[in-house]
Coordinates of C-alpha atoms and ligand atoms in Angstrom, one line a residue:
M1 CA 80.2 117.6 -5.3
S2 CA 82.9 120.1 -5.1
L3 CA 84.0 121.6 -1.8
V4 CA 85.2 125.1 -1.1
V5 CA 86.8 126.7 1.9
Q6 CA 86.0 130.3 2.5
K7 CA 88.0 132.1 5.2
F8 CA 86.9 135.5 6.6
G9 CA 89.4 137.6 8.5
G10 CA 88.8 139.8 11.5
T11 CA 87.7 142.9 9.5
S12 CA 85.3 140.8 7.4
V13 CA 83.4 139.7 10.6
A14 CA 83.9 142.8 12.6
D15 CA 80.2 143.4 13.3
G16 CA 76.8 141.8 12.9
E17 CA 76.2 143.3 9.4
K18 CA 79.5 142.0 8.2
I19 CA 78.9 138.6 9.6
L20 CA 75.6 138.5 7.7
S21 CA 77.3 139.6 4.5
A22 CA 79.9 136.8 4.9
A23 CA 77.2 134.3 5.6
R24 CA 75.4 135.4 2.4
K25 CA 78.6 134.6 0.4
A26 CA 78.7 131.1 1.9
V27 CA 75.0 130.6 1.2
R28 CA 75.5 131.7 -2.4
A29 CA 78.3 129.1 -2.9
H30 CA 76.1 126.5 -1.2
Q31 CA 73.2 127.4 -3.6
N32 CA 75.6 127.0 -6.5
G33 CA 76.1 123.4 -5.5
H34 CA 79.2 123.5 -3.4
Q35 CA 79.8 122.1 0.0
V36 CA 81.1 125.0 2.0
I37 CA 83.4 125.2 5.0
M38 CA 83.9 128.7 6.5
V39 CA 86.9 129.4 8.6
V40 CA 86.5 132.6 10.7
S41 CA 88.8 134.8 12.7
A42 CA 88.0 136.7 15.8
M43 CA 85.8 139.7 15.3
G44 CA 87.7 143.0 14.4
K45 CA 90.4 143.7 17.0
N46 CA 89.2 141.2 19.5
T47 CA 92.4 139.2 19.7
D48 CA 94.4 142.5 20.3
M49 CA 91.9 143.3 23.0
L50 CA 92.4 140.0 24.7
V51 CA 96.1 140.4 24.5
Q52 CA 95.7 143.8 26.1
M53 CA 93.6 142.4 28.9
A54 CA 96.2 139.7 29.7
S55 CA 98.9 142.3 29.8
E56 CA 96.9 144.3 32.4
I57 CA 96.9 141.3 34.7
S58 CA 100.4 139.9 34.2
E59 CA 103.7 140.9 32.5
A60 CA 104.3 137.3 31.6
P61 CA 101.1 135.3 31.3
P62 CA 101.6 131.6 31.0
A63 CA 101.5 130.6 27.4
R64 CA 98.9 127.9 28.0
E65 CA 96.5 130.4 29.5
M66 CA 97.2 132.8 26.7
D67 CA 95.9 130.2 24.3
M68 CA 92.9 129.4 26.5
L69 CA 92.1 133.2 26.4
L70 CA 92.9 133.9 22.7
S71 CA 90.9 131.0 21.4
T72 CA 87.7 132.5 22.7
G73 CA 87.8 135.2 20.1
E74 CA 87.2 132.6 17.3
Q75 CA 84.7 130.7 19.4
V76 CA 82.5 133.9 19.5
S77 CA 82.7 134.4 15.7
V78 CA 81.9 130.8 14.7
A79 CA 78.8 130.8 16.9
L80 CA 77.5 134.1 15.5
M81 CA 78.3 133.0 12.0
A82 CA 76.2 129.8 12.5
M83 CA 73.4 131.9 13.8
A84 CA 73.6 134.1 10.8
I85 CA 73.4 131.2 8.4
D86 CA 70.5 129.8 10.3
S87 CA 68.7 133.1 10.1
L88 CA 69.1 133.1 6.3
G89 CA 67.3 129.7 6.3
Y90 CA 70.2 127.4 5.9
Q91 CA 71.7 124.7 8.1
A92 CA 75.0 125.4 9.8
V93 CA 77.2 123.9 12.6
S94 CA 80.0 125.6 14.2
L95 CA 83.1 123.7 15.5
T96 CA 86.1 124.7 17.6
G97 CA 89.6 123.5 16.7
S98 CA 89.3 120.6 19.2
Q99 CA 85.8 119.6 18.0
I100 CA 87.2 119.3 14.4
G101 CA 90.3 117.4 15.7
I102 CA 93.0 119.8 14.6
K103 CA 95.9 118.2 16.5
T104 CA 99.0 120.4 17.1
D105 CA 102.2 120.1 19.0
S106 CA 102.3 121.7 22.5
S107 CA 104.2 124.9 21.7
H108 CA 101.6 127.3 23.0
T109 CA 100.9 130.5 21.1
K110 CA 102.9 129.2 18.1
A111 CA 101.7 125.6 17.7
R112 CA 102.2 123.6 14.5
I113 CA 99.5 121.5 13.0
Q114 CA 100.2 117.8 13.1
H115 CA 97.0 116.1 12.0
I116 CA 93.5 117.0 11.1
S117 CA 90.5 114.6 11.3
T118 CA 88.1 114.9 8.4
E119 CA 85.3 112.5 9.4
R120 CA 83.2 114.9 11.4
I121 CA 83.4 117.7 8.9
L122 CA 82.6 115.4 6.0
S123 CA 79.6 113.9 7.7
L124 CA 78.2 117.3 8.6
L125 CA 78.7 118.5 5.1
D126 CA 76.9 115.4 3.7
Q127 CA 74.0 116.2 6.0
G128 CA 73.7 119.5 4.1
N129 CA 75.3 121.8 6.7
I130 CA 77.6 124.7 6.1
V131 CA 80.4 123.9 8.5
I132 CA 81.9 126.8 10.3
A133 CA 85.4 126.2 11.7
A134 CA 87.2 128.3 14.2
G135 CA 90.5 129.5 12.8
F136 CA 93.8 129.8 14.6
Q137 CA 93.3 127.1 17.1
G138 CA 93.9 123.4 17.8
I139 CA 94.4 121.0 20.6
D140 CA 97.5 119.1 21.8
E141 CA 97.8 115.5 22.8
N142 CA 96.8 116.3 26.4
L143 CA 93.7 118.2 25.2
N144 CA 95.2 121.6 25.9
I145 CA 93.9 124.3 23.7
T146 CA 96.7 125.7 21.4
T147 CA 96.9 128.6 18.9
L148 CA 98.9 128.8 15.7
G149 CA 100.4 132.3 16.1
R150 CA 98.9 135.6 15.2
G151 CA 97.3 135.6 11.8
G152 CA 97.0 131.8 12.0
S153 CA 93.4 131.5 10.7
D154 CA 94.9 131.6 7.1
T155 CA 96.8 128.5 8.0
T156 CA 93.8 126.8 9.4
A157 CA 91.9 127.5 6.2
V158 CA 94.6 126.3 3.8
A159 CA 95.3 123.2 5.9
L160 CA 91.6 122.3 5.9
A161 CA 91.4 122.9 2.1
A162 CA 94.5 120.6 1.8
V163 CA 93.2 117.7 3.8
L164 CA 89.7 117.9 2.4
Q165 CA 91.1 118.4 -1.1
A166 CA 88.9 121.4 -1.6
E167 CA 88.5 122.8 -5.1
A168 CA 89.2 126.3 -3.9
C169 CA 90.4 128.1 -0.8
E170 CA 89.2 131.6 -0.8
I171 CA 90.7 134.1 1.7
Y172 CA 88.3 137.0 2.1
T173 CA 90.0 140.1 3.5
D174 CA 89.8 143.9 3.6
V175 CA 92.2 144.3 0.6
D176 CA 91.5 143.4 -3.0
G177 CA 94.3 140.9 -3.3
V178 CA 98.0 140.8 -3.6
Y179 CA 99.7 144.0 -4.8
T180 CA 102.9 144.7 -6.6
T181 CA 104.0 146.5 -3.4
D182 CA 102.2 147.8 -0.3
P183 CA 99.7 150.3 -1.7
R184 CA 99.8 152.2 1.6
I185 CA 103.5 152.9 0.9
L186 CA 103.2 153.4 -2.9
P187 CA 99.8 154.4 -4.2
E188 CA 100.8 153.4 -7.7
A189 CA 100.9 149.7 -6.6
R190 CA 98.8 147.4 -8.7
L191 CA 96.9 144.2 -8.1
I192 CA 98.6 141.0 -9.2
A193 CA 96.3 138.5 -11.0
T194 CA 98.4 135.4 -10.3
V195 CA 101.4 134.8 -8.2
N196 CA 103.4 131.7 -7.6
Y197 CA 103.8 130.2 -4.1
D198 CA 107.5 130.9 -4.0
E199 CA 107.0 134.5 -5.0
M200 CA 104.3 134.9 -2.4
L201 CA 106.5 133.3 0.3
E202 CA 109.2 135.8 -0.5
L203 CA 106.8 138.7 -0.6
A204 CA 105.1 137.6 2.6
S205 CA 108.5 137.4 4.4
L206 CA 109.3 140.8 3.1
G207 CA 106.2 142.2 4.9
A208 CA 103.4 141.9 2.4
G209 CA 101.1 141.4 5.3
V210 CA 98.2 139.9 3.3
M211 CA 98.7 136.3 4.3
H212 CA 100.2 134.3 7.1
S213 CA 103.5 132.8 5.6
R214 CA 102.8 129.4 7.0
S215 CA 99.5 129.2 5.0
I216 CA 101.5 129.7 1.8
E217 CA 103.9 126.9 2.8
F218 CA 100.8 124.7 3.3
G219 CA 99.4 125.7 -0.1
K220 CA 102.7 124.9 -1.8
K221 CA 103.1 121.6 0.1
F222 CA 99.7 120.4 -0.8
N223 CA 99.1 122.2 -4.0
V224 CA 96.1 124.2 -2.8
A225 CA 95.1 127.1 -5.1
I226 CA 94.5 130.1 -2.8
R227 CA 92.4 133.0 -3.9
V228 CA 92.8 136.3 -1.9
R229 CA 89.9 138.6 -2.4
S230 CA 87.9 141.4 -0.9
S231 CA 84.9 140.6 1.3
L232 CA 83.4 143.9 0.2
S233 CA 83.1 143.2 -3.5
D234 CA 82.9 140.4 -6.0
A235 CA 86.2 141.3 -7.6
F236 CA 88.3 138.3 -8.7
G237 CA 91.3 139.1 -6.4
S238 CA 94.6 137.3 -6.8
L239 CA 95.3 133.7 -7.2
I240 CA 98.3 132.0 -5.5
I241 CA 99.3 128.9 -7.4
D242 CA 102.1 126.7 -8.5
Q243 CA 102.0 127.9 -12.1
A244 CA 105.0 129.6 -13.5
Q245 CA 104.3 133.2 -14.4
T246 CA 102.7 133.8 -17.7
R247 CA 103.5 137.5 -17.6
E248 CA 106.5 138.6 -19.4
L249 CA 107.8 140.8 -16.6
P250 CA 110.9 139.5 -14.9
V251 CA 109.7 141.0 -11.6
S252 CA 106.3 140.4 -10.0
G253 CA 106.6 142.5 -6.8
A254 CA 108.8 144.9 -4.9
A255 CA 109.0 145.4 -1.1
L256 CA 110.5 147.6 1.5
T257 CA 111.7 146.4 4.9
P258 CA 112.2 149.8 6.5
D259 CA 113.7 149.1 9.9
E260 CA 116.8 147.1 9.6
A261 CA 120.2 147.4 11.2
R262 CA 123.5 146.2 9.7
I263 CA 125.9 144.3 12.0
S264 CA 129.5 143.8 10.9
I265 CA 132.1 141.4 12.1
R266 CA 135.7 141.9 11.0
D267 CA 138.8 139.8 10.8
V268 CA 137.5 136.5 11.9
P269 CA 139.5 133.4 10.8
D270 CA 138.4 132.2 7.4
V271 CA 138.1 128.6 8.5
P272 CA 135.2 126.1 8.6
G273 CA 134.1 126.5 12.2
T274 CA 133.8 130.3 12.2
I275 CA 130.5 130.7 10.5
Y276 CA 129.0 127.8 12.4
Q277 CA 130.0 129.2 15.8
L278 CA 128.6 132.7 14.9
F279 CA 125.3 131.4 13.6
L280 CA 124.9 128.9 16.4
R281 CA 125.1 131.8 18.8
L282 CA 122.6 133.8 16.8
A283 CA 120.2 130.9 16.7
E284 CA 120.5 130.5 20.5
A285 CA 119.8 134.2 20.9
K286 CA 116.8 133.7 18.6
V287 CA 117.8 136.6 16.4
T288 CA 116.2 136.7 13.0
V289 CA 119.1 137.1 10.7
D290 CA 118.3 138.4 7.3
M291 CA 120.8 139.4 4.5
I292 CA 124.0 137.6 5.1
V293 CA 127.1 138.6 3.3
Q294 CA 130.6 137.2 3.6
N295 CA 133.6 138.6 2.0
V296 CA 135.9 136.3 0.2
S297 CA 139.1 136.9 2.0
D298 CA 142.6 137.1 0.6
D299 CA 144.5 137.2 3.8
G300 CA 143.0 134.3 5.7
T301 CA 140.5 136.4 7.6
A302 CA 136.9 137.1 6.7
D303 CA 134.5 139.9 7.2
I304 CA 130.8 139.0 7.7
S305 CA 127.9 141.4 7.6
F306 CA 124.2 140.7 8.0
T307 CA 121.1 142.6 8.8
V308 CA 118.7 142.1 11.7
P309 CA 115.5 143.9 12.6
R310 CA 116.5 147.3 14.0
D311 CA 115.1 146.6 17.5
E312 CA 117.2 143.4 17.7
A313 CA 120.5 145.1 16.9
E314 CA 121.6 145.7 20.4
E315 CA 121.0 142.2 21.7
T316 CA 122.6 140.8 18.6
F317 CA 125.7 142.8 19.2
Q318 CA 125.8 141.7 22.8
A319 CA 125.3 138.1 21.9
L320 CA 128.0 138.0 19.3
A321 CA 130.7 140.2 20.8
P322 CA 132.2 137.5 23.1
V323 CA 132.2 134.9 20.4
V324 CA 133.8 137.2 17.9
Q325 CA 136.5 138.2 20.4
A326 CA 137.2 134.5 21.3
L327 CA 137.7 133.9 17.5
G328 CA 140.2 136.7 17.4
G329 CA 138.1 139.1 15.4
R330 CA 136.3 142.3 16.3
M331 CA 132.9 143.8 16.0
G332 CA 132.5 146.5 13.3
K333 CA 130.2 149.5 13.6
T334 CA 126.5 148.8 13.7
D335 CA 124.4 150.9 11.4
P336 CA 120.8 151.1 12.7
D337 CA 119.6 153.4 9.9
V338 CA 119.3 151.1 6.9
S339 CA 116.4 149.6 4.9
K340 CA 116.1 146.8 2.5
V341 CA 114.6 147.1 -0.9
S342 CA 113.8 143.9 -2.7
V343 CA 112.4 142.7 -6.0
V344 CA 110.9 139.3 -6.4
G345 CA 110.0 137.4 -9.5
M346 CA 110.1 133.9 -11.1
G347 CA 111.0 135.5 -14.4
M348 CA 114.5 136.6 -13.2
A349 CA 115.6 132.9 -12.7
T350 CA 115.8 132.6 -16.5
Q351 CA 116.4 136.1 -17.8
V352 CA 119.8 137.9 -18.2
G353 CA 120.1 141.5 -17.2
V354 CA 117.6 141.9 -14.3
A355 CA 120.0 142.7 -11.5
N356 CA 121.9 145.4 -13.5
R357 CA 118.6 147.0 -14.4
M358 CA 117.8 147.4 -10.8
F359 CA 121.3 148.7 -9.9
R360 CA 121.2 151.1 -12.8
A361 CA 117.8 152.5 -11.9
L362 CA 119.0 153.0 -8.3
A363 CA 122.2 154.6 -9.4
N364 CA 120.3 157.0 -11.6
A365 CA 118.2 157.9 -8.6
N366 CA 121.4 158.6 -6.8
V367 CA 120.7 155.8 -4.2
S368 CA 123.8 154.0 -3.1
M369 CA 123.7 150.3 -2.1
Q370 CA 125.5 149.2 0.9
M371 CA 124.9 145.5 0.5
I372 CA 123.5 143.3 -2.2
T373 CA 122.3 139.7 -2.0
T374 CA 120.5 137.7 -4.6
S375 CA 118.7 134.4 -4.7
E376 CA 117.1 132.6 -7.6
I377 CA 114.0 134.8 -7.5
K378 CA 114.9 137.7 -5.4
I379 CA 117.4 140.6 -5.4
S380 CA 117.8 142.7 -2.3
A381 CA 119.7 145.9 -1.8
L382 CA 120.5 147.6 1.5
V383 CA 120.1 151.4 1.4
R384 CA 120.1 154.3 3.7
R385 CA 116.8 154.6 5.4
D386 CA 116.3 158.2 4.2
Q387 CA 116.6 157.0 0.6
A388 CA 114.4 153.9 1.0
L389 CA 111.1 155.2 -0.2
S390 CA 112.6 156.7 -3.4
A391 CA 114.5 153.5 -3.9
L392 CA 111.3 151.4 -3.7
R393 CA 109.5 153.8 -6.1
T394 CA 112.4 153.6 -8.5
V395 CA 112.6 149.9 -8.8
H396 CA 108.8 149.5 -8.8
A397 CA 108.7 151.8 -11.8
E398 CA 111.8 150.3 -13.5
F399 CA 110.1 146.9 -13.8
G400 CA 106.9 148.3 -15.0
L401 CA 105.0 147.3 -11.9
D402 CA 103.1 150.6 -11.8
T403 CA 101.7 150.1 -15.3
G404 CA 101.8 146.4 -15.8
A405 CA 98.7 144.7 -17.2
T406 CA 96.8 143.1 -14.4
D407 CA 94.0 141.3 -16.2
T408 CA 92.1 139.8 -13.3
T409 CA 89.0 138.7 -15.2
S410 CA 90.2 136.1 -17.7
F411 CA 92.4 133.8 -15.7
S412 CA 91.0 130.5 -14.5
Y413 CA 92.8 127.7 -12.8
E414 CA 92.0 124.1 -13.5
P415 CA 93.9 121.7 -11.3
T416 CA 94.8 118.7 -13.4
P417 CA 93.7 115.3 -12.0
Q418 CA 97.4 114.3 -11.7
T419 CA 98.2 117.0 -9.2
Q420 CA 95.2 116.0 -7.1
I421 CA 96.4 112.4 -6.9
D422 CA 99.9 113.5 -6.0
A423 CA 98.5 115.8 -3.3
A424 CA 96.4 113.0 -1.8
D425 CA 99.5 110.9 -1.5
V426 CA 101.5 113.7 0.0
I427 CA 98.7 114.5 2.5
D428 CA 98.5 110.9 3.5
R429 CA 102.2 110.8 4.2
L430 CA 102.3 114.1 6.0
Q431 CA 99.3 113.3 8.2
K432 CA 101.5 110.5 9.5
T433 CA 104.7 112.6 10.0
G434 CA 103.2 115.9 11.1
M435 CA 101.7 118.3 8.6
E436 CA 103.8 121.3 9.4
S437 CA 107.1 119.7 10.0
L438 CA 110.2 120.7 8.1
V439 CA 110.3 119.2 4.6
I440 CA 113.4 119.3 2.6
D441 CA 112.6 118.8 -1.1
D442 CA 116.1 118.5 -2.4
I443 CA 119.8 118.9 -1.7
V444 CA 121.7 119.6 -4.8
L445 CA 125.2 120.3 -6.0
D446 CA 125.9 122.6 -8.8
D447 CA 129.6 122.4 -9.7
T448 CA 129.3 124.1 -13.1
Q449 CA 130.1 127.6 -12.0
A450 CA 133.0 129.9 -11.3
R451 CA 133.4 132.9 -9.0
V452 CA 134.9 136.3 -9.6
T453 CA 135.5 138.8 -6.8
L454 CA 136.4 142.4 -7.1
T455 CA 137.8 143.8 -3.9
G456 CA 138.2 147.4 -2.7
V457 CA 135.6 148.7 -5.1
P458 CA 134.9 152.4 -4.6
N459 CA 131.6 152.6 -2.8
E460 CA 129.7 155.1 -4.9
P461 CA 126.4 155.0 -6.6
G462 CA 126.7 153.4 -10.0
I463 CA 129.6 151.1 -9.5
A464 CA 127.5 147.9 -9.2
A465 CA 125.4 149.0 -12.1
A466 CA 128.5 149.6 -14.2
V467 CA 129.9 146.2 -13.3
F468 CA 126.8 144.3 -14.1
D469 CA 125.8 146.3 -17.1
R470 CA 129.2 145.3 -18.5
V471 CA 128.7 141.7 -17.5
A472 CA 125.2 141.6 -19.1
T473 CA 126.4 143.3 -22.3
N474 CA 128.9 140.6 -22.7
G475 CA 126.1 138.0 -22.5
I476 CA 127.3 136.6 -19.2
F477 CA 124.6 134.9 -17.1
V478 CA 125.2 135.8 -13.5
D479 CA 123.7 133.6 -10.9
M480 CA 124.6 134.7 -7.3
I481 CA 125.6 138.3 -6.6
V482 CA 127.0 139.4 -3.2
Q483 CA 128.1 142.9 -2.5
S484 CA 129.4 143.5 0.9
Y485 CA 130.2 146.6 2.7
A486 CA 133.8 146.7 3.7
D487 CA 134.1 150.2 5.2
D488 CA 132.8 153.7 4.3
R489 CA 134.7 153.9 1.1
N490 CA 135.1 150.4 -0.2
A491 CA 133.0 147.4 -1.1
D492 CA 133.6 143.9 -2.4
I493 CA 131.6 142.4 -5.2
S494 CA 131.4 138.7 -5.9
F495 CA 129.4 137.0 -8.5
T496 CA 129.1 133.5 -9.9
V497 CA 129.0 132.6 -13.6
P498 CA 128.8 129.5 -15.7
A499 CA 132.3 127.9 -15.8
E500 CA 132.4 128.2 -19.6
Q501 CA 132.0 132.0 -19.3
F502 CA 134.7 132.2 -16.7
D503 CA 137.4 133.5 -19.1
A504 CA 135.1 136.1 -20.5
S505 CA 134.1 137.1 -17.0
L506 CA 137.7 137.4 -15.9
D507 CA 138.4 139.7 -18.9
V508 CA 135.5 141.9 -18.1
A509 CA 136.5 142.0 -14.4
T510 CA 140.1 142.9 -15.2
K511 CA 139.0 145.8 -17.3
I512 CA 136.6 147.0 -14.6
Q513 CA 139.3 146.7 -12.0
Q514 CA 141.6 149.0 -13.9
E515 CA 139.0 151.4 -15.0
F516 CA 137.3 151.8 -11.6
E517 CA 140.6 151.5 -9.6
C518 CA 139.5 148.6 -7.5
D519 CA 142.1 147.2 -5.1
G520 CA 142.1 143.6 -6.3
L521 CA 140.6 140.8 -8.2
N522 CA 140.4 137.2 -7.1
Y523 CA 138.5 134.2 -8.5
K524 CA 138.0 130.5 -8.5
S525 CA 137.5 128.8 -11.8
Q526 CA 135.6 126.0 -10.2
I527 CA 133.2 126.4 -7.3
A528 CA 130.5 124.2 -5.8
K529 CA 127.1 125.7 -4.9
L530 CA 125.2 123.5 -2.5
T531 CA 121.5 124.2 -2.2
V532 CA 119.1 122.9 0.4
S533 CA 115.6 123.6 -0.7
G534 CA 112.3 123.0 0.9
I535 CA 109.4 124.4 2.7
G536 CA 109.5 126.2 6.0
L537 CA 113.2 127.0 5.9
R538 CA 112.5 130.4 7.4
S539 CA 110.1 129.3 10.1
H540 CA 112.4 126.4 10.9
T541 CA 115.3 128.8 11.6
G542 CA 117.8 126.1 12.4
V543 CA 118.4 125.0 8.8
A544 CA 121.3 127.3 8.0
V545 CA 122.9 126.4 11.3
E546 CA 122.5 122.7 10.6
M547 CA 124.2 123.2 7.3
F548 CA 127.1 125.1 8.8
K549 CA 127.4 122.4 11.4
A550 CA 127.6 119.6 8.9
L551 CA 130.0 121.5 6.7
N552 CA 132.2 122.3 9.7
E553 CA 132.3 118.7 10.7
A554 CA 133.4 117.8 7.2
N555 CA 136.0 120.5 7.4
I556 CA 134.6 122.5 4.5
N557 CA 135.0 126.2 4.3
V558 CA 132.1 128.4 3.2
D559 CA 132.9 131.2 0.7
M560 CA 129.5 132.7 0.0
I561 CA 126.0 132.3 1.5
N562 CA 122.6 133.3 0.5
T563 CA 119.2 132.5 2.0
S564 CA 115.6 132.9 0.9
E565 CA 112.3 131.5 2.1
V566 CA 112.7 128.3 0.1
R567 CA 116.5 127.9 -0.3
V568 CA 119.7 128.2 1.5
N569 CA 122.7 128.3 -0.8
V570 CA 126.4 128.1 0.1
V571 CA 129.4 128.2 -2.1
V572 CA 132.4 126.2 -1.3
D573 CA 135.6 125.2 -3.2
G574 CA 134.9 123.2 -6.3
V575 CA 136.9 120.2 -5.2
Q576 CA 134.8 119.9 -2.1
G577 CA 131.4 119.8 -3.8
Q578 CA 130.9 116.0 -3.6
A579 CA 132.0 115.8 0.0
G580 CA 129.7 118.8 0.9
L581 CA 126.7 117.1 -0.8
K582 CA 127.3 113.9 1.1
C583 CA 127.5 115.5 4.5
L584 CA 124.4 117.7 3.9
R585 CA 122.4 114.6 2.7
E586 CA 123.3 112.9 5.9
Q587 CA 122.5 115.9 8.1
F588 CA 119.0 116.3 6.6
A589 CA 118.2 112.6 6.0
S590 CA 115.3 112.6 8.4
A591 CA 113.7 115.7 6.9
M592 CA 113.8 114.6 3.3
R593 CA 110.4 114.3 1.7
Ligands
LIG601 N1 92.5 136.1 15.6 C1 93.8 135.7 15.4 C2 94.7 136.9 15.3 O1 94.3 138.0 15.3 C3 94.0 134.8 14.2 C4 93.7 135.4 12.9 O2 93.0 136.4 12.8 O3 94.1 134.9 11.9 O4 95.9 136.8 15.2
LIG602 MG1 95.2 138.0 8.7

């Protein structure tokens, strides 16, 4: 008999009528021959209300007591849901996190799941019950109630689907599914029929608020097909799966991160320890660093810029200033009025000419880009906040996301028996080591590329587009692109290309340098790109720091960096590739899957 998990978010259980309507969905699945587990969130804005009540009593309520309080929201909903099912004439049993046996660590208000017992749920299902599980909560080894962090019911649902090897995990919510961009920002956004885990992780981290990021990490780790759909209709919704995109579009979604600030560090020594010391300090200060860009220096000093959430700009500046001073550098001007526009898509990993299309479209819309970073499946550009909305609309249209076919009726997902067996094996091992612990899939060295850097590029709209149009026209496949903001007038643009296209790239760059009157050109004919890939790289913020630490100890200098949800890439000198690979493998030995 097949088993399905149905999760209902707060808005889908906001009142008695909605609870009954959710109950009817579960009953229907039960009638269709499925065993059904419902995971429910607190009703409506209940959790917010509880948070508010706590804040009226104390400015800093103890985290343990916060969890005791917040977990009550879900306890109310599971009980009411069980009553609703009972009133429809079916058997139901509600369970709290501790009754199920969802074991977590003890980090209250942001606990991570370590283990889930399945016996009780399975025997209740076998007795013909619909099992109703409280989302968002667990219990630590001392029987303290814990919660998984706001929005954590998604994670409960996917985790249960994983350990029970459910056929489907359905997330019922108040939107129709995953959109090409936030429809509240751009009404022309369209529903996406299928989206890959990595794409969804990137989109979620960019603020596509549909799903708790950690639930997608779970889905990816355990190969759970997740369907996001509306609780108000029977529409198909969006399916989040492992499958590569079948659509021809290179880009699946676009996103705007409106409130960013750019922090700049100037003239720090371009030696191995610098980047490590800076990022160690940032990690200690718990700042969420986003786009990171380092200029390739020609005079032995480096400039580093990165973005942080706007409201963390001041504390970031304060935290870094002493370190930067001790290193002999200086803090550049912070710009608090910038936004990040990103496009995400599996398609771009294999197609030429995606980046330049984005840059060209922005140039035509007269938007100037202050910083650019790319990863395998994401391109982000930093723009002035007052140009952000038009920038988003421009790239969304450029990649056909406003008109793309979104056939949501014909797609069905059949997991192959093979993946189920693999998943069982992975689950078994992870149950032993902690379900949500950091998992590094792979550490790889790519020493087949070269780097070209243009320095002192006039910072006007259209330059990056011109450069990468030219590069694409010459059939050159660009991998990483980094554009940093040097000062108000100048930018540096670095990109990596296959070594066999190095000569051709250098020719193109030389012409561009003359034509656009750039200050300089530098290059390395052989670079090494070191990639740590895995799951949870973002929620386990220390990964980049650990990498810098290991590289520093091995005395290896970092030339370029880029980060995404599932990868951290660094570029070092080609001759140091093997040594870099070795030290990273040692550093992450215990986290390797
Ligand atoms: N009720 C919790 C919250 O609002 C968990 C959830 O809804 O996912 O954060
Ligand atoms: Mg939610």
